[in-house]
Coordinates of C-alpha atoms in Angstrom, one line a residue:
Y1 CA 0.0 0.0 0.0
W2 CA 1.1 3.6 -0.7
Y3 CA 1.2 4.6 3.0
P4 CA 3.5 7.2 4.5
P5 CA 5.5 5.3 7.2
E6 CA 4.1 7.4 10.0
Y7 CA 0.6 6.3 9.2
T8 CA 1.2 2.6 8.6
I9 CA -1.2 0.5 10.7
Y10 CA -1.8 -2.6 8.6
E11 CA -0.4 -5.9 9.8
H12 CA 3.1 -7.1 8.7
P13 CA 3.9 -10.8 8.8
S14 CA 6.9 -11.7 10.9
L15 CA 9.1 -14.4 9.3
K16 CA 11.6 -16.6 11.1
L17 CA 14.6 -18.4 9.8
T18 CA 14.9 -22.0 11.2
T19 CA 16.9 -25.1 10.5
S20 CA 14.1 -26.3 8.3
K21 CA 13.5 -22.9 6.6
P22 CA 17.0 -21.4 6.3
G23 CA 18.1 -18.2 4.6
S24 CA 21.9 -18.0 4.4
E25 CA 21.8 -14.8 2.4
V26 CA 19.8 -13.0 5.0
A27 CA 21.8 -14.4 7.9
G28 CA 25.1 -13.9 6.2
D29 CA 24.3 -10.2 5.5
T30 CA 23.2 -9.8 9.1
A31 CA 26.5 -11.2 10.3
S32 CA 28.3 -8.8 8.0
F33 CA 26.7 -5.6 9.4
L34 CA 26.9 -6.8 13.0
A35 CA 30.6 -7.4 12.6
A36 CA 31.0 -4.0 10.9
T37 CA 29.0 -2.4 13.8
Y38 CA 31.4 -4.0 16.3
M39 CA 34.3 -2.3 14.5
L40 CA 32.6 1.0 14.6
F41 CA 31.7 0.9 18.3
K42 CA 34.5 -1.2 19.9
D43 CA 36.4 2.0 21.1
I44 CA 33.3 4.0 21.8
D45 CA 31.0 1.5 23.5
P46 CA 32.9 -1.8 24.1
S47 CA 30.0 -3.5 25.9
Y48 CA 27.6 -2.9 23.0
A49 CA 30.3 -3.8 20.4
K50 CA 31.0 -7.1 22.2
K51 CA 27.3 -8.0 22.0
C52 CA 27.2 -7.2 18.3
L53 CA 30.3 -9.4 17.6
Q54 CA 28.9 -12.3 19.7
H55 CA 25.7 -12.3 17.7
A56 CA 27.6 -11.9 14.4
K57 CA 29.5 -15.1 15.1
E58 CA 26.3 -17.0 16.1
I59 CA 24.3 -15.9 13.2
Y60 CA 27.1 -16.6 10.7
D61 CA 27.5 -20.1 12.2
F62 CA 23.8 -20.6 11.6
A63 CA 24.0 -19.3 8.0
D64 CA 27.0 -21.5 7.2
T65 CA 25.7 -24.7 9.0
Y66 CA 22.1 -24.6 7.7
R67 CA 22.7 -23.5 4.1
G68 CA 19.6 -22.5 2.1
D69 CA 18.0 -19.8 0.0
Y70 CA 15.4 -17.6 1.8
S71 CA 13.6 -17.2 -1.6
K72 CA 12.7 -20.9 -1.4
S73 CA 11.9 -20.8 2.3
F74 CA 9.5 -17.8 2.0
G75 CA 8.9 -17.4 -1.7
D76 CA 5.3 -16.2 -1.3
Y77 CA 6.4 -13.3 0.8
V78 CA 9.7 -12.1 -0.8
N79 CA 9.8 -13.2 -4.4
N80 CA 7.7 -10.4 -5.8
Y81 CA 10.2 -7.7 -4.7
Y82 CA 13.4 -9.1 -3.3
K83 CA 14.0 -12.5 -4.7
N84 CA 17.5 -13.9 -4.5
W85 CA 18.4 -14.2 -8.1
G86 CA 21.9 -15.5 -7.5
T87 CA 23.3 -17.9 -4.9
I88 CA 23.9 -17.8 -1.2
Y89 CA 27.7 -17.8 -1.6
D90 CA 28.2 -14.0 -2.0
E91 CA 26.7 -13.3 1.4
L92 CA 28.5 -16.2 3.0
A93 CA 31.8 -14.9 1.6
L94 CA 31.3 -11.3 2.6
G95 CA 30.1 -12.3 6.1
A96 CA 33.3 -14.4 6.6
L97 CA 35.5 -11.5 5.5
W98 CA 33.8 -9.0 7.9
L99 CA 34.2 -11.5 10.8
Y100 CA 37.9 -12.0 9.8
R101 CA 38.4 -8.3 9.8
A102 CA 36.7 -7.9 13.2
T103 CA 38.4 -10.9 14.9
N104 CA 41.6 -11.8 12.9
D105 CA 40.4 -15.4 13.3
S106 CA 41.9 -17.2 10.3
S107 CA 39.1 -19.8 10.3
Y108 CA 36.8 -17.1 8.8
L109 CA 39.4 -16.4 6.1
D110 CA 39.5 -20.1 5.3
K111 CA 35.8 -20.1 4.8
Y112 CA 36.2 -17.2 2.4
R113 CA 39.0 -19.0 0.5
K114 CA 36.8 -22.0 -0.1
I115 CA 34.2 -19.9 -1.8
A116 CA 36.6 -17.5 -3.6
D117 CA 38.9 -20.2 -4.9
A118 CA 36.3 -22.6 -6.1
P119 CA 36.7 -23.4 -9.9
F120 CA 34.0 -22.3 -12.3
S121 CA 33.4 -22.2 -16.0
P122 CA 33.1 -18.8 -17.9
Q123 CA 29.5 -19.8 -18.8
E124 CA 28.5 -20.1 -15.1
D125 CA 27.1 -16.6 -14.5
S126 CA 26.2 -17.3 -10.9
A127 CA 29.6 -18.5 -9.8
F128 CA 31.2 -16.4 -7.1
G129 CA 34.2 -15.5 -9.3
N130 CA 32.3 -14.7 -12.4
C131 CA 30.5 -11.4 -11.6
K132 CA 30.3 -8.9 -14.5
G133 CA 27.6 -6.5 -13.0
P134 CA 27.5 -3.9 -10.2
I135 CA 27.1 -4.5 -6.5
S136 CA 23.5 -4.4 -5.4
W137 CA 21.1 -5.5 -2.7
D138 CA 21.1 -8.9 -4.4
D139 CA 24.7 -9.4 -5.6
K140 CA 27.5 -8.8 -3.1
R141 CA 30.3 -10.5 -5.1
P142 CA 32.1 -7.2 -6.0
A143 CA 32.3 -6.3 -2.3
G144 CA 33.8 -9.8 -1.7
Y145 CA 36.5 -9.2 -4.4
V146 CA 37.5 -5.8 -3.1
L147 CA 37.4 -6.6 0.7
G148 CA 39.2 -9.9 0.1
A149 CA 42.0 -8.0 -1.7
I150 CA 42.2 -5.3 1.0
L151 CA 42.4 -7.7 3.9
T152 CA 44.8 -10.2 2.5
G153 CA 46.9 -8.2 0.0
E154 CA 47.5 -11.5 -1.8
D155 CA 48.3 -11.3 -5.5
K156 CA 45.5 -13.5 -6.7
Y157 CA 42.8 -11.5 -4.8
M158 CA 44.3 -8.2 -5.8
E159 CA 44.4 -9.3 -9.4
K160 CA 40.8 -10.4 -9.2
A161 CA 39.6 -7.1 -7.7
L162 CA 41.6 -4.9 -10.1
Q163 CA 40.5 -6.9 -13.1
Y164 CA 36.9 -6.4 -12.0
C165 CA 37.4 -2.7 -11.5
D166 CA 39.0 -2.3 -15.0
N167 CA 36.2 -4.2 -16.7
V168 CA 33.0 -2.9 -14.9
L169 CA 33.0 0.8 -15.6
E170 CA 29.7 1.6 -14.1
L171 CA 30.6 0.5 -10.6
V172 CA 32.0 3.7 -9.2
V173 CA 31.7 2.6 -5.5
V174 CA 34.1 -0.3 -6.0
Y175 CA 36.6 2.0 -7.7
G176 CA 36.4 4.2 -4.5
M177 CA 37.0 1.2 -2.2
M178 CA 40.0 0.1 -4.2
A179 CA 41.4 3.6 -4.7
N180 CA 41.3 4.1 -0.9
S181 CA 43.3 0.9 -0.3
L182 CA 46.0 1.5 -2.9
P183 CA 49.2 3.5 -2.0
K184 CA 49.6 6.9 -3.5
S185 CA 52.6 5.7 -5.5
D186 CA 50.3 3.2 -7.4
P187 CA 49.3 4.9 -10.7
R188 CA 46.0 3.1 -10.7
R189 CA 45.0 5.0 -7.5
A190 CA 44.9 8.4 -9.4
K191 CA 43.1 6.7 -12.3
Y192 CA 40.4 5.3 -10.0
I193 CA 39.9 8.5 -8.1
D194 CA 39.6 10.5 -11.4
F195 CA 36.9 8.0 -12.4
V196 CA 35.1 8.3 -9.1
K197 CA 35.2 12.1 -9.4
S198 CA 33.9 12.1 -13.0
Q199 CA 31.0 9.8 -12.1
T200 CA 30.2 11.9 -9.0
D201 CA 30.3 15.1 -11.1
Y202 CA 27.9 13.4 -13.5
I203 CA 25.5 12.7 -10.7
L204 CA 25.8 16.3 -9.5
G205 CA 24.7 17.8 -12.8
N206 CA 27.6 17.4 -15.3
N207 CA 25.5 15.3 -17.6
P208 CA 23.5 15.7 -20.9
A209 CA 20.2 16.2 -19.0
G210 CA 21.8 19.0 -16.9
V211 CA 20.1 17.6 -13.8
N212 CA 21.6 17.3 -10.3
F213 CA 20.1 13.9 -9.2
V214 CA 20.4 14.7 -5.5
V215 CA 17.0 15.7 -4.2
G216 CA 16.8 19.3 -2.9
A217 CA 20.4 20.2 -4.0
E218 CA 19.5 22.5 -6.9
K219 CA 16.5 24.1 -8.5
N220 CA 16.4 21.4 -11.2
S221 CA 16.9 18.4 -8.8
P222 CA 14.2 15.7 -8.9
K223 CA 10.9 16.8 -7.3
A224 CA 8.8 13.6 -7.7
V225 CA 11.0 10.7 -6.5
H226 CA 9.3 7.4 -5.9
H227 CA 9.0 7.6 -2.1
R228 CA 5.9 7.0 0.1
G229 CA 6.9 9.4 2.9
A230 CA 7.9 12.2 0.6
S231 CA 5.0 12.0 -1.9
G232 CA 2.2 13.4 0.2
T233 CA -0.3 11.6 -2.0
Y234 CA -2.2 8.4 -1.8
D235 CA -0.9 6.5 -4.9
S236 CA 2.2 6.6 -7.0
Q237 CA 0.5 5.6 -10.3
D238 CA -3.1 6.9 -10.1
A239 CA -3.5 9.8 -12.6
N240 CA -5.9 11.5 -10.3
A241 CA -3.6 11.4 -7.2
K242 CA -2.6 14.9 -6.4
P243 CA 0.0 16.4 -6.6
T244 CA 1.0 14.7 -9.9
D245 CA 4.2 16.3 -10.9
H246 CA 6.0 16.8 -7.6
N247 CA 6.1 15.6 -4.0
V248 CA 4.7 17.6 -1.1
Y249 CA 7.8 16.9 1.0
T250 CA 11.5 17.1 0.0
I251 CA 13.7 14.2 1.0
W252 CA 16.9 16.3 1.1
G253 CA 20.1 14.5 0.1
A254 CA 18.5 11.4 -1.4
L255 CA 20.0 10.2 -4.7
A256 CA 17.4 9.4 -7.4
G257 CA 17.9 6.4 -9.7
G258 CA 18.9 8.6 -12.6
P259 CA 18.7 8.6 -16.4
N260 CA 18.4 5.7 -18.8
K261 CA 21.3 4.4 -21.0
N262 CA 20.7 7.3 -23.4
D263 CA 21.0 10.0 -20.7
K264 CA 17.3 10.7 -20.8
Y265 CA 15.5 11.5 -17.5
S266 CA 11.9 11.9 -16.6
D267 CA 11.0 13.4 -13.2
T268 CA 7.9 11.4 -12.3
R269 CA 6.9 8.9 -9.6
K270 CA 5.4 6.7 -12.3
D271 CA 8.9 5.8 -13.5
Y272 CA 10.2 4.2 -10.4
E273 CA 13.5 3.0 -12.0
M274 CA 14.6 6.6 -12.7
N275 CA 13.2 8.0 -9.4
E276 CA 13.6 5.3 -6.8
V277 CA 15.8 6.4 -3.8
A278 CA 17.1 2.9 -2.9
L279 CA 19.4 2.3 0.0
D280 CA 22.1 0.4 -1.9
Y281 CA 23.2 3.2 -4.2
N282 CA 22.5 5.9 -1.7
A283 CA 24.9 4.3 0.8
A284 CA 27.5 3.9 -2.0
F285 CA 27.1 7.5 -3.0
Q286 CA 27.9 8.7 0.6
M287 CA 31.1 6.6 0.6
N288 CA 32.2 8.2 -2.7
L289 CA 31.6 11.7 -1.4
A290 CA 33.5 10.8 1.8
L291 CA 36.5 9.6 -0.3
L292 CA 36.5 12.8 -2.5
V293 CA 36.3 15.0 0.6
K294 CA 39.2 13.1 2.1
E295 CA 41.2 13.7 -1.2
G296 CA 40.6 17.5 -0.8
L297 CA 38.2 17.7 -3.8
S298 CA 35.2 19.2 -2.1
I299 CA 34.2 22.6 -3.5
P300 CA 31.3 24.5 -1.8
D301 CA 28.4 25.4 -4.0
P302 CA 27.7 29.2 -4.4
D303 CA 24.6 30.6 -2.9
S304 CA 23.2 31.1 -6.3
V305 CA 22.9 27.3 -6.6
K306 CA 21.9 26.6 -3.0
N307 CA 19.0 29.1 -2.7
H308 CA 15.9 27.9 -4.5
E309 CA 12.3 27.0 -3.6
R310 CA 13.1 23.6 -2.2
S311 CA 16.5 24.5 -0.6
F312 CA 17.3 23.2 2.9
P313 CA 15.8 23.8 5.4
K314 CA 12.1 24.3 4.4
K315 CA 11.0 27.8 5.2
A316 CA 7.8 28.2 7.2
E317 CA 4.7 28.9 5.0
T318 CA 2.4 31.9 5.3
P319 CA -0.7 30.7 7.2
D320 CA -3.5 31.1 4.6
I321 CA -6.5 28.9 5.0
T322 CA -10.0 29.8 3.9
V323 CA -13.2 28.1 5.0
K324 CA -16.4 29.2 3.1
V325 CA -19.9 28.0 3.8
E326 CA -22.4 27.9 0.9
K327 CA -25.8 26.5 2.1
D328 CA -25.0 22.8 2.8
H329 CA -21.4 22.9 1.5
I330 CA -18.2 23.7 3.3
K331 CA -15.3 24.7 1.0
V332 CA -11.8 24.4 2.3
A333 CA -8.7 25.9 0.5
T334 CA -5.2 27.1 1.1
G335 CA -3.4 30.0 -0.6
S336 CA 0.1 31.7 -0.5
K337 CA 1.7 28.4 -1.5
M338 CA 0.7 26.8 1.8
V339 CA 0.3 23.1 1.1
C340 CA -1.4 20.3 3.1
S341 CA -1.1 16.7 2.1
S342 CA -4.2 15.9 4.2
W343 CA -6.6 17.9 6.4
C344 CA -9.3 17.8 9.0
I345 CA -11.7 20.6 10.0
E346 CA -13.1 21.0 13.5
F347 CA -16.2 23.0 14.2
N348 CA -19.4 23.5 16.1
T349 CA -22.6 24.1 14.1
N350 CA -26.3 24.7 14.3
V351 CA -27.1 21.6 12.3
E352 CA -27.1 18.0 13.6
I353 CA -25.0 16.3 10.9
G354 CA -26.0 12.8 9.9
Q355 CA -23.4 12.2 7.1
V356 CA -21.1 14.0 4.7
H357 CA -20.1 13.5 1.1
H358 CA -16.6 13.8 -0.5
S359 CA -15.1 13.6 3.0
I360 CA -15.2 11.5 6.2
L361 CA -17.1 12.3 9.3
Y362 CA -14.5 11.3 11.9
Q363 CA -16.1 12.7 15.1
S364 CA -19.5 14.1 16.0
S365 CA -18.9 15.0 19.7
P366 CA -17.9 17.2 21.5
K367 CA -17.0 18.9 18.2
Y368 CA -17.5 17.8 14.7
I369 CA -14.3 16.6 12.9
V370 CA -14.5 16.1 9.2
C371 CA -11.5 14.9 7.3
N372 CA -10.5 14.4 3.6
E373 CA -11.3 11.3 1.6
R374 CA -8.5 9.5 -0.2
E375 CA -9.2 11.5 -3.4
T376 CA -9.6 14.9 -1.7
N377 CA -6.4 14.9 0.3
Y378 CA -4.6 17.8 -1.3
L379 CA -4.8 21.5 -0.5
D380 CA -2.5 23.0 -3.2
G381 CA -1.7 26.4 -1.8
A382 CA -3.2 28.0 -5.0
G383 CA -6.8 28.4 -3.8
T384 CA -8.3 25.2 -5.2
A385 CA -11.1 24.2 -2.9
Q386 CA -12.0 20.8 -1.5
D387 CA -15.8 20.4 -1.0
I388 CA -17.7 18.9 2.0
Q389 CA -21.4 18.4 1.5
V390 CA -23.3 18.1 4.7
V391 CA -26.5 16.0 5.2
S392 CA -28.6 16.8 8.3
K393 CA -30.1 14.1 10.4
S394 CA -33.5 15.7 10.7
N395 CA -33.8 18.5 8.1
H396 CA -33.9 17.1 4.6
G397 CA -34.7 20.5 3.0
E398 CA -32.5 23.3 2.2
L399 CA -29.7 23.9 4.8
N400 CA -28.1 27.1 5.9
L401 CA -25.0 26.0 7.8
A402 CA -23.3 28.3 10.4
L403 CA -19.9 27.3 11.8
E404 CA -18.4 28.3 15.0
D405 CA -14.9 27.7 16.7
V406 CA -13.5 26.6 13.4
V407 CA -10.0 24.9 13.4
L408 CA -8.3 23.3 10.5
M409 CA -5.6 20.8 10.9
C410 CA -3.0 20.6 8.1
N411 CA -1.7 17.1 7.9
G412 CA -2.1 14.6 10.8
W413 CA -4.6 12.4 8.9
H414 CA -4.3 9.6 6.4
A415 CA -7.2 8.2 4.3
P416 CA -6.0 5.0 2.5
Q417 CA -7.6 2.8 0.0
R418 CA -11.1 1.8 0.8
G419 CA -11.3 -1.2 3.1
Q420 CA -8.2 0.0 5.0
K421 CA -8.3 1.9 8.3
N422 CA -8.1 5.6 8.5
T423 CA -5.4 7.1 10.7
Y424 CA -5.8 10.2 12.9
K425 CA -2.5 11.4 14.4
P426 CA -2.9 15.0 15.4
E427 CA 0.6 15.2 16.7
N428 CA 1.8 15.0 13.1
G429 CA -0.4 18.0 12.1
R430 CA -0.5 21.7 12.5
R431 CA -3.7 23.3 13.8
Y432 CA -4.9 26.7 12.8
K433 CA -7.8 28.8 14.2
I434 CA -9.9 30.2 11.3
V435 CA -11.2 33.7 12.0
N436 CA -14.0 35.2 9.9
G437 CA -13.5 32.8 7.1
G438 CA -9.7 32.9 7.3
G439 CA -7.1 34.0 4.8
P440 CA -3.8 35.8 5.5
G441 CA -3.8 37.4 9.0
Q442 CA -6.9 35.4 9.9
T443 CA -5.4 32.0 10.0
I444 CA -4.0 31.8 13.5
A445 CA -1.4 29.1 14.3
L446 CA -2.3 27.1 17.5
F447 CA 1.4 26.2 18.0
E448 CA 4.6 28.0 18.4
E449 CA 5.6 29.2 14.9
T450 CA 9.2 28.8 13.9
E451 CA 11.4 30.1 11.1
C452 CA 11.0 26.8 9.3
W453 CA 9.0 23.7 9.7
P454 CA 9.6 21.4 11.5
G455 CA 11.3 23.8 13.8
F456 CA 14.3 21.6 14.7
L457 CA 15.6 22.0 11.2
C458 CA 16.6 25.6 11.8
D459 CA 16.5 26.3 15.5
G460 CA 20.0 25.0 16.1
S461 CA 18.9 21.8 17.8
M462 CA 19.3 19.4 14.9
N463 CA 23.1 18.9 14.8
Q464 CA 23.6 18.5 18.6
P465 CA 25.0 15.2 20.0
S466 CA 22.7 12.7 21.6
Q467 CA 21.0 13.7 24.8
P468 CA 22.6 12.5 28.1
V469 CA 20.3 9.5 28.5
N470 CA 21.7 6.4 30.1
P471 CA 25.3 7.2 29.4
V472 CA 27.3 4.0 28.4
N473 CA 30.7 5.1 29.7
P474 CA 30.2 8.0 32.0
V475 CA 33.2 10.1 32.8
D476 CA 34.6 9.4 36.3
P477 CA 33.1 12.1 38.5
V478 CA 36.2 12.0 40.8
N479 CA 38.4 13.2 37.9
P480 CA 36.2 15.3 35.6
V481 CA 37.6 17.1 32.6
D482 CA 36.9 20.5 34.2
Q483 CA 37.8 20.7 37.9
D484 CA 35.0 23.3 38.5
D485 CA 32.0 22.0 40.4
C486 CA 28.6 21.3 38.6
F487 CA 25.5 19.1 38.9
A488 CA 26.6 16.9 36.0
R489 CA 29.4 15.2 37.9
D490 CA 26.7 13.3 39.8
L491 CA 25.4 12.0 36.5
G492 CA 28.8 10.9 35.2
Y493 CA 29.5 13.9 33.0
P494 CA 32.3 16.6 33.1
C495 CA 31.8 20.2 33.8
C496 CA 32.2 23.2 31.4
N497 CA 31.0 26.2 33.4
D498 CA 32.3 28.7 30.9
S499 CA 30.5 27.1 27.9
E500 CA 27.4 28.2 26.0
V501 CA 24.1 26.6 27.1
V502 CA 22.8 24.5 24.3
Y503 CA 20.2 22.3 26.1
T504 CA 18.3 22.5 29.4
D505 CA 16.4 19.8 31.3
E506 CA 15.2 19.4 34.8
N507 CA 18.8 18.5 35.9
G508 CA 20.2 21.9 34.8
N509 CA 22.0 23.5 31.8
W510 CA 24.1 21.5 29.4
G511 CA 26.9 22.4 27.1
V512 CA 29.0 20.4 24.6
L513 CA 32.8 19.7 24.8
N514 CA 34.6 20.0 21.5
T515 CA 35.8 16.4 21.6
E516 CA 35.5 13.6 19.1
P517 CA 32.8 12.5 19.4
P518 CA 31.3 15.6 21.0
Q519 CA 30.4 15.1 24.7
W520 CA 27.8 16.6 26.9
C521 CA 29.0 18.6 29.9
G522 CA 27.2 20.4 32.8
I523 CA 27.1 24.1 33.5
G524 CA 26.7 25.3 37.1
G525 CA 24.6 23.8 39.9
G526 CA 27.5 22.3 42.0
K527 CA 26.9 20.4 45.2
K528 CA 30.4 20.4 46.9
D529 CA 28.8 21.6 50.1
E530 CA 26.6 18.5 50.3
G531 CA 29.7 16.3 50.6
R532 CA 29.4 14.7 47.2
D533 CA 33.2 14.5 46.8
N534 CA 33.1 11.8 49.5
E535 CA 30.8 9.5 47.5
P536 CA 32.2 6.0 47.6
E537 CA 33.5 4.4 44.4
M538 CA 32.4 1.0 45.8
F539 CA 29.1 -0.6 46.6
G540 CA 30.0 -2.6 49.6
D541 CA 32.7 -5.0 48.4
Y542 CA 31.8 -4.5 44.7
P543 CA 33.0 -1.8 42.4
Y544 CA 30.7 0.5 40.4
C545 CA 30.5 -0.5 36.7
S546 CA 32.1 1.8 34.2
G547 CA 29.0 1.5 32.0
C548 CA 25.2 1.3 32.5
E549 CA 24.3 -2.1 31.0
S550 CA 22.9 -4.7 33.4
N551 CA 22.1 -8.4 33.2
Y552 CA 20.8 -9.0 36.7
E553 CA 18.6 -7.1 39.2
D554 CA 17.8 -7.7 42.9
G555 CA 16.6 -5.6 45.8
D556 CA 19.8 -3.5 45.7
G557 CA 19.2 -2.5 42.1
K558 CA 20.9 -3.4 38.8
W559 CA 24.1 -5.5 38.4
Y560 CA 26.4 -6.5 35.6
F561 CA 28.3 -9.8 35.4
I562 CA 31.3 -9.8 33.0
D563 CA 34.6 -11.7 32.9
N564 CA 33.6 -13.7 36.0
N565 CA 33.2 -10.5 38.1
W566 CA 30.2 -8.6 39.4
C567 CA 29.9 -4.8 39.4
K568 CA 27.1 -2.6 40.6
V569 CA 25.4 -0.3 38.1
N570 CA 25.5 3.3 39.4
E571 CA 21.9 4.1 38.8
K572 CA 22.4 7.7 40.0
K573 CA 24.6 8.2 37.0
C574 CA 22.7 6.1 34.6
T575 CA 19.1 7.2 35.1
V576 CA 18.3 10.7 33.8
T577 CA 14.8 11.9 33.1
V578 CA 14.8 14.0 29.9
C579 CA 12.6 15.4 27.2
E580 CA 13.3 16.4 23.6
P581 CA 11.0 18.2 21.3
V582 CA 9.3 15.9 18.7
N583 CA 8.4 17.0 15.2
G584 CA 8.6 20.7 16.3
Y585 CA 6.3 20.2 19.3
P586 CA 7.8 21.4 22.7
C587 CA 8.2 19.5 25.9
C588 CA 5.3 20.0 28.4
K589 CA 6.3 22.6 31.0
N590 CA 4.2 21.1 33.9
S591 CA 5.1 17.8 35.3
D592 CA 1.5 17.0 36.1
T593 CA 0.1 17.6 32.6
E594 CA -2.5 15.0 31.8
V595 CA -1.7 12.3 29.2
A596 CA -4.1 12.9 26.3
Y597 CA -2.6 10.6 23.7
V598 CA 0.1 7.9 23.4
D599 CA 2.0 6.8 20.3
G600 CA 5.4 5.5 19.3
D601 CA 7.0 8.9 20.1
G602 CA 5.8 8.8 23.7
R603 CA 3.1 10.4 25.8
W604 CA 1.4 13.6 24.7
G605 CA -0.4 16.3 26.6
V606 CA -2.0 19.7 25.7
E607 CA -0.8 23.0 27.1
D608 CA -1.9 26.4 25.9
N609 CA -4.1 24.7 23.2
N610 CA -0.9 23.1 21.7
W611 CA 0.4 19.5 21.8
C612 CA 3.4 18.9 23.9
I613 CA 5.5 15.8 24.7
I614 CA 5.5 14.7 28.3
K615 CA 8.8 14.0 30.0
S616 CA 9.7 10.3 30.3

């Protein structure tokens, strides 16, 4: 179904790999990314990294011991979209390489060799050593060639990887991987980097179509990529689905599929091959950009390129909603380029409404709430009205509606295909009070307006490091980075009393240390006079843990058992009550605000006629 993800409520089947229904390609891939995750986190969060590596080993052992194709185990569920068209050996080979890289255990390298060194005929297209196409979600053989060459340095694997790179011109990501592994003295390195740069320049607009295929990058970038969350419409193919030629939302930075073999490009959701924003080539594109930046080839775009209608971040719209009543009809429209991908109108009226046409009567009491049908979802910002026809319960003659206390919610509602459930999520919407029929100056926002929407895109909060919730490796409070006293020492964080305040919760003011990665630090609120410096580092005969993970709990609290030793989790450090704005909505100011609604983002309340997120 063409649902935006935030409104998806239909059931999803859960599938399980077993010894009788194996899936070596799924399990092998899972082992690969868990081993890679271990390498990423081993110096940042050793406890979490160790867990990832443990599971990577277990899952790879399952994939290797119970070999089988998940397309055969679950064909009815997966073959329409993500069928395994090759073999299981590319995932098994890549999983073995990642585990070898993570553990230096030669047994994993031996598993890779058995697959990579297996003989094959040139006619055997599915053989591990016979790949002629690009890396993809289905075919991991190119990654196996390159990673095998990088990790072993052996001539036969280097030759295989280089031969592949020289013959498969379209695979720019493999060129990048190989270029990064070659010494600067190797002439092939410069050749490969030049190719990566030329292909990246093509993607960024140096092509016959003259299109920068990164969404939101330039004025001519794709506007109608094949993406449910960005589209703001109910169907990707229906000719009546509005908007037809663009998406309501801009998925900034996403790479579209691009032109055909003749360099022709059509910006339409109906051509999903040109306009898909798939993860495989988007991930590869990020790697290429990182390589080129590393090589000193990044040149900032001029403002003349960056400033356009869909530039980042999205600027807040001028509130401009009109609600007109004509006998038994209510006409809703937006102007000033204010766009809504869905809408609901709330009101009181002198008529007892029995039903409505061209819309959905969602609620009758205490106020009427009428929302769009699937086909009437779009308010285009150009004055095109959507019509609600009202039918009275008792008066079947001519009606003369009168509306009071009119509020229109822009977004926050999804009407899917008939037979599917409607979804009302007001926390995703923006509510406006309509005064005297509305229009500019008479469309009053019932939320805190910001320079752009959602507010976090331009209020300085987006690029901050993660909140200090359950720190994994708190700084030792006895030896903080800053010797000044502050409240944060009790929570396992250093002090930075001369820093700028970037975040505030009920504990106090927080700043950020300029470290890698950035680290939260406390500003003010010290407690030296309360004798905190004498706080013991032991809990009886047991030391406090350096982290916050636990695997046992008793009357004394949480404990962690590792390497045949127990340590006590310092829950004073590891438990912090916090709140972060969600989708532009603020945290509730009062601790006793009543819970009005609960969803995946948390508990919601209402303060000053505006939704707020309740602290957890």
